């Protein structure tokens, strides 16, 4: 009999805004937490902001971006600068829905809202430019960029911040700067679900192997190699593979049944339909109520899918976790590390919002 994952043993992204809650509210809600509870310790305070490096502010802004739609917040990054634009209307809304992490500024912001619009326009724009180990902060006022003081920068960061946890060291990947999946990659890095190919690179366009897919799903599940391993997998090619125990545990839980041959082939690129099956199985294993969601698969290349993946792909499609191109899913195609970072991030967010 396949084992069932217990929700109490799992940990999922619980950051801020749409997929998390303010620190003071976290003790009163029954949501699962990000892999490390230490990530929920405290929101950024004044002293923390003033001592933050350019790289940490960058990572914080990447995570904050996940809490806003594209018309609310934009983030443009280059090799040595970050330009962030946040609409005043979205700031006002964040005070109404309780997602703003700077309650101390609420009274002043509301009282001076119309004045701020005259100064900034519809949005506040901030730019950080790196120079060696230091950086310059500027704000866009009356058609030009003006330098801001340390205290002003602190106030601005407090306004922009939606990343309500302590950042992990590292994770500043130079090859993801400006990449469309950068925020999702950073989320999974902070959750200790992904790591870089080196300390400073991630290879976002590299293909995801079966072994990597299993490893990321395993880390997201909150399972433990020491506590949950009960014996080797039935696959014949696990000897010498670094993730053999993780694969064995996932097989016991029925999360990788799509790989039903004698060999697992951990270094073989995973296909999009294999990824969809494993991700949908993970959702169900996390006690997400898949029965309440439609499994209607509307992709026009459904006839090219393995029959056991049709509903899995439909479920993820209806939940908004995956999409295709020109109405097709391309089930036999491979996926990149950046693409799966987005898919797994959206899966974690979907579970945390249930």
Coordinates of C-alpha atoms in Angstrom, one line a residue:
X1 CA 0.0 0.0 0.0
X2 CA 1.3 3.4 -0.9
X3 CA 2.1 5.7 2.0
X4 CA 0.2 8.9 2.5
X5 CA 2.0 12.2 3.2
X6 CA 0.8 13.8 6.4
X7 CA 0.2 17.5 6.1
X8 CA 1.7 18.1 9.6
X9 CA 5.1 16.8 8.3
X10 CA 5.2 19.2 5.4
X11 CA 6.4 22.7 4.9
X12 CA 5.2 25.1 2.2
X13 CA 5.9 28.7 1.2
X14 CA 4.2 31.1 3.6
X15 CA 5.8 34.5 2.8
X16 CA 3.6 37.6 2.5
X17 CA 0.6 39.1 0.8
X18 CA -1.3 36.9 -1.5
X19 CA 0.5 33.8 -0.4
X20 CA 1.3 34.6 3.2
X21 CA 0.4 36.7 6.1
X22 CA 1.9 39.4 8.3
X23 CA 4.2 38.1 11.1
X24 CA 1.7 39.0 13.8
X25 CA -1.0 36.9 12.2
X26 CA 1.0 33.8 11.5
X27 CA 0.4 32.2 14.9
X28 CA -3.3 32.3 14.4
X29 CA -3.8 30.6 11.1
X30 CA -3.5 27.0 10.1
X31 CA -1.2 27.3 7.1
X32 CA 1.9 25.2 6.4
X33 CA 5.2 27.0 6.5
X34 CA 8.3 27.3 4.4
X35 CA 10.9 24.6 4.7
X36 CA 12.7 26.5 7.5
X37 CA 10.7 28.1 10.2
X38 CA 13.6 30.5 10.8
X39 CA 12.5 32.2 7.5
X40 CA 9.5 33.5 9.4
X41 CA 11.4 35.1 12.3
X42 CA 10.8 38.8 11.7
X43 CA 10.1 41.4 9.1
X44 CA 12.9 43.7 8.1
X45 CA 13.4 46.5 10.6
X46 CA 15.3 49.8 10.3
X47 CA 18.7 48.6 11.5
X48 CA 18.5 45.5 9.3
X49 CA 17.7 47.6 6.2
X50 CA 20.5 50.0 6.8
X51 CA 23.0 47.2 7.0
X52 CA 21.7 45.2 4.1
X53 CA 24.0 44.6 1.1
X54 CA 23.0 45.5 -2.5
X55 CA 22.6 41.7 -3.2
X56 CA 20.3 41.2 -0.2
X57 CA 18.1 44.2 -1.1
X58 CA 18.0 42.8 -4.6
X59 CA 16.9 39.3 -3.4
X60 CA 14.3 40.9 -1.1
X61 CA 12.8 42.9 -4.0
X62 CA 12.7 39.8 -6.2
X63 CA 10.6 38.0 -3.5
X64 CA 8.4 41.1 -2.9
X65 CA 7.6 41.2 -6.6
X66 CA 5.8 37.8 -6.3
X67 CA 3.2 39.6 -4.1
X68 CA 2.2 42.0 -6.9
X69 CA 0.8 41.8 -10.4
X70 CA 2.8 43.2 -13.3
X71 CA 0.6 46.3 -13.4
X72 CA 1.3 47.0 -9.7
X73 CA 5.0 46.5 -9.5
X74 CA 7.8 46.2 -12.1
X75 CA 11.4 45.2 -11.5
X76 CA 14.1 45.8 -14.1
X77 CA 17.5 44.5 -13.3
X78 CA 20.9 44.7 -15.0
X79 CA 24.3 43.5 -14.0
X80 CA 24.8 46.5 -11.6
X81 CA 21.4 48.1 -11.1
X82 CA 17.8 47.5 -9.9
X83 CA 14.9 49.8 -10.9
X84 CA 11.7 49.1 -9.1
X85 CA 8.3 50.8 -9.7
X86 CA 5.4 50.4 -7.4
X87 CA 2.0 51.9 -7.9
X88 CA 0.5 54.1 -5.1
X89 CA -2.9 52.5 -5.6
X90 CA -1.4 49.0 -4.8
X91 CA 0.2 50.5 -1.7
X92 CA -3.2 51.8 -0.6
X93 CA -4.7 48.4 -1.3
X94 CA -2.0 46.7 0.8
X95 CA -3.1 48.7 3.8
X96 CA -6.7 47.7 3.3
X97 CA -6.1 44.0 2.9
X98 CA -3.5 43.8 5.6
X99 CA -0.5 42.7 3.5
X100 CA 1.6 45.8 4.1
X101 CA 4.6 45.0 6.4
X102 CA 5.0 48.7 7.4
X103 CA 2.0 49.5 9.6
X104 CA 3.9 52.4 11.2
X105 CA 3.6 54.3 7.9
X106 CA -0.1 53.7 7.3
X107 CA -1.5 56.9 8.9
X108 CA 0.9 59.2 7.2
X109 CA 0.5 57.5 3.8
X110 CA -3.3 57.7 3.9
X111 CA -3.3 61.3 5.1
X112 CA -0.8 62.4 2.4
X113 CA -1.9 60.1 -0.5
X114 CA -3.0 63.0 -2.8
X115 CA 0.2 64.9 -2.0
X116 CA 2.3 61.8 -2.9
X117 CA 0.5 61.6 -6.2
X118 CA 1.6 65.1 -7.0
X119 CA 5.2 64.3 -6.1
X120 CA 5.6 60.8 -7.6
X121 CA 2.8 60.5 -10.1
X122 CA 0.9 57.2 -10.0
X123 CA 3.9 55.2 -8.9
X124 CA 7.0 55.4 -6.7
X125 CA 10.2 54.6 -8.6
X126 CA 13.4 53.7 -6.9
X127 CA 16.8 52.8 -8.4
X128 CA 19.8 51.2 -6.8
X129 CA 23.1 51.3 -8.7
X130 CA 26.0 49.1 -7.5
X131 CA 29.5 50.4 -7.3
X132 CA 32.1 48.0 -5.9
X133 CA 30.8 47.0 -2.4
X134 CA 28.6 50.1 -2.1
X135 CA 25.6 51.3 -4.0
X136 CA 23.8 54.5 -4.7
X137 CA 20.0 54.9 -4.1
X138 CA 17.8 57.3 -6.1
X139 CA 14.2 58.1 -6.4
X140 CA 12.3 59.6 -9.4
X141 CA 10.8 63.0 -8.6
X142 CA 9.5 65.6 -11.0
X143 CA 11.0 64.1 -14.0
X144 CA 14.5 63.4 -12.7
X145 CA 16.4 61.0 -10.4
X146 CA 17.3 62.4 -7.0
X147 CA 19.8 60.8 -4.5
X148 CA 18.2 59.7 -1.3
X149 CA 19.7 59.5 2.2
X150 CA 20.2 56.4 4.2
X151 CA 17.1 57.0 6.3
X152 CA 15.0 57.8 3.2
X153 CA 16.3 54.5 1.6
X154 CA 15.2 52.7 4.8
X155 CA 11.7 54.1 4.5
X156 CA 11.5 53.2 0.9
X157 CA 12.6 49.7 1.4
X158 CA 10.1 49.3 4.2
X159 CA 7.4 50.4 1.8
X160 CA 8.5 48.0 -1.0
X161 CA 9.2 45.0 1.2
X162 CA 6.9 42.0 1.2
X163 CA 9.5 39.4 2.1
X164 CA 8.7 38.8 5.7
X165 CA 11.7 36.6 6.7
X166 CA 15.4 36.5 7.1
X167 CA 17.3 36.0 3.9
X168 CA 19.6 33.0 3.4
X169 CA 23.2 33.8 2.5
X170 CA 24.0 33.3 -1.2
X171 CA 21.5 33.0 -3.9
X172 CA 22.7 36.0 -5.9
X173 CA 22.9 34.2 -9.3
X174 CA 24.6 36.3 -12.0
X175 CA 23.1 34.2 -14.8
X176 CA 19.5 34.8 -13.7
X177 CA 19.7 38.6 -13.5
X178 CA 16.8 39.9 -15.7
X179 CA 15.6 36.3 -16.3
X180 CA 11.8 36.0 -16.4
X181 CA 11.9 33.3 -13.7
X182 CA 14.3 35.1 -11.4
X183 CA 11.7 35.7 -8.6
X184 CA 10.6 32.1 -8.6
X185 CA 14.1 30.8 -8.5
X186 CA 14.9 33.1 -5.6
X187 CA 11.7 31.8 -3.7
X188 CA 12.8 28.2 -4.1
X189 CA 16.4 29.0 -3.1
X190 CA 15.2 30.7 0.1
X191 CA 13.0 27.7 0.8
X192 CA 16.0 25.4 0.3
X193 CA 14.4 23.6 -2.5
X194 CA 16.8 24.5 -5.2
X195 CA 20.5 25.4 -5.2
X196 CA 22.8 26.8 -7.8
X197 CA 25.1 25.0 -10.1
X198 CA 27.8 27.1 -8.5
X199 CA 27.7 29.8 -5.7
X200 CA 27.0 32.4 -8.3
X201 CA 25.2 30.6 -11.2
X202 CA 21.9 28.7 -11.5
X203 CA 21.8 27.7 -15.2
X204 CA 18.1 28.7 -15.6
X205 CA 17.9 27.5 -19.2
X206 CA 19.4 24.1 -18.5
X207 CA 17.2 21.0 -18.7
X208 CA 15.7 19.4 -15.6
X209 CA 16.7 15.8 -15.2
X210 CA 14.6 13.1 -13.6
X211 CA 16.9 13.1 -10.6
X212 CA 16.7 16.8 -10.2
X213 CA 12.9 16.7 -10.5
X214 CA 12.7 14.1 -7.8
X215 CA 15.1 16.0 -5.5
X216 CA 13.1 19.3 -5.8
X217 CA 9.8 17.5 -5.1
X218 CA 11.3 15.7 -2.2
X219 CA 12.7 18.9 -0.6
X220 CA 9.3 20.6 -1.1
X221 CA 7.5 17.8 0.6
X222 CA 9.2 18.2 3.9
X223 CA 10.1 14.5 4.0
X224 CA 13.3 13.5 5.7
X225 CA 15.9 10.9 4.4
X226 CA 16.8 9.8 7.9
X227 CA 13.3 9.4 9.1
X228 CA 11.3 8.3 6.0
X229 CA 13.7 5.9 4.2
X230 CA 12.7 2.3 4.6
X231 CA 14.6 0.6 1.9
X232 CA 15.9 1.0 -1.7
X233 CA 13.7 1.7 -4.7
X234 CA 12.8 -1.1 -7.1
X235 CA 14.7 0.6 -9.9
X236 CA 17.8 -1.2 -11.0
X237 CA 20.0 1.8 -11.7
X238 CA 20.2 3.6 -8.4
X239 CA 23.6 2.4 -7.3
X240 CA 25.9 5.4 -7.1
X241 CA 23.1 8.0 -7.6
X242 CA 23.3 10.7 -5.0
X243 CA 19.5 10.9 -4.7
X244 CA 18.8 7.2 -4.4
X245 CA 17.2 7.4 -1.0
X246 CA 15.0 10.4 -2.0
X247 CA 13.8 8.4 -5.1
X248 CA 13.1 5.4 -2.9
X249 CA 10.9 7.5 -0.5
X250 CA 9.0 9.2 -3.3
X251 CA 8.3 5.8 -4.9
X252 CA 6.9 4.6 -1.6
X253 CA 4.6 7.6 -1.5
X254 CA 3.5 6.9 -5.1
X255 CA 4.7 10.3 -6.4
X256 CA 6.8 9.0 -9.2
X257 CA 4.7 6.1 -10.6
X258 CA 5.0 7.7 -14.1
X259 CA 8.6 6.3 -14.1
X260 CA 7.4 2.7 -14.3
X261 CA 10.3 0.9 -16.0
X262 CA 13.0 -1.2 -14.5
X263 CA 15.3 1.8 -14.6
X264 CA 14.8 5.3 -13.3
X265 CA 17.5 6.9 -15.5
X266 CA 18.2 9.8 -13.1
X267 CA 20.3 11.8 -15.6
X268 CA 17.7 11.6 -18.4
X269 CA 15.9 14.9 -19.0
X270 CA 12.3 14.8 -17.6
X271 CA 9.5 15.5 -20.1
X272 CA 6.8 18.0 -19.5
X273 CA 4.2 15.3 -19.0
X274 CA 6.3 13.4 -16.5
X275 CA 6.8 16.7 -14.6
X276 CA 3.0 17.3 -14.7
X277 CA 2.2 13.8 -13.3
X278 CA 4.8 14.1 -10.5
X279 CA 3.6 17.7 -9.6
X280 CA -0.1 16.7 -9.6
X281 CA 0.8 13.6 -7.4
X282 CA 2.6 15.9 -5.1
X283 CA -0.4 18.2 -4.8
X284 CA -2.6 15.2 -3.9
X285 CA 0.0 13.9 -1.5
X286 CA 0.1 17.3 0.3
X287 CA -3.7 16.8 1.0
X288 CA -4.7 19.4 -1.5
X289 CA -8.3 18.8 -2.3
X290 CA -7.9 17.9 -6.0
X291 CA -11.5 16.8 -6.2
X292 CA -12.7 20.4 -6.0
X293 CA -10.6 21.4 -9.1
X294 CA -11.4 20.6 -12.7
X295 CA -9.2 18.2 -14.5
X296 CA -10.5 19.3 -17.9
X297 CA -7.6 19.2 -20.3
X298 CA -8.1 21.6 -23.2
X299 CA -4.7 21.3 -24.9
X300 CA -5.1 20.4 -28.6
X301 CA -2.2 17.9 -28.4
X302 CA -3.9 15.8 -25.8
X303 CA -3.7 12.7 -28.1
X304 CA 0.1 12.8 -27.8
X305 CA 0.0 12.5 -24.0
X306 CA 0.3 9.3 -22.0
X307 CA -3.2 8.4 -20.9
X308 CA -2.2 8.5 -17.2
X309 CA -1.0 12.1 -17.5
X310 CA -4.0 13.6 -19.2
X311 CA -5.9 14.4 -16.0
X312 CA -2.7 15.5 -14.2
X313 CA -2.0 18.0 -17.0
X314 CA -5.6 19.2 -17.0
X315 CA -5.5 19.7 -13.2
X316 CA -2.4 21.9 -13.3
X317 CA -3.8 23.7 -16.3
X318 CA -7.1 24.5 -14.6
X319 CA -5.3 25.6 -11.4
X320 CA -3.2 28.1 -13.5
X321 CA 0.1 26.3 -12.7
X322 CA 1.0 25.4 -16.2
X323 CA 0.2 26.7 -19.6
X324 CA 1.2 25.9 -23.2
X325 CA 1.9 27.7 -26.4
X326 CA -0.7 28.1 -29.2
X327 CA -3.0 25.8 -27.4
X328 CA -0.5 23.0 -27.2
X329 CA 1.3 21.6 -24.1
X330 CA 4.1 19.7 -25.9
X331 CA 4.0 16.7 -23.5
X332 CA 7.1 15.0 -24.9
X333 CA 9.2 18.2 -24.7
X334 CA 11.7 18.9 -21.9
X335 CA 11.5 21.7 -19.4
X336 CA 14.2 24.1 -18.1
X337 CA 15.2 24.8 -14.6
X338 CA 13.7 28.2 -14.8
X339 CA 10.4 26.8 -16.1
X340 CA 10.1 24.3 -13.3
X341 CA 11.0 26.9 -10.7
X342 CA 7.9 28.8 -11.8
X343 CA 5.7 25.7 -11.9
X344 CA 6.8 24.5 -8.4
X345 CA 6.6 28.0 -6.9
X346 CA 3.0 28.3 -8.2
X347 CA 2.2 24.9 -6.8
X348 CA 3.5 25.9 -3.4
X349 CA 1.5 29.1 -3.5
X350 CA -1.6 27.2 -4.6
X351 CA -1.3 24.8 -1.6
X352 CA -0.6 27.6 0.9
X353 CA -3.7 29.5 -0.3
X354 CA -6.1 26.6 0.1

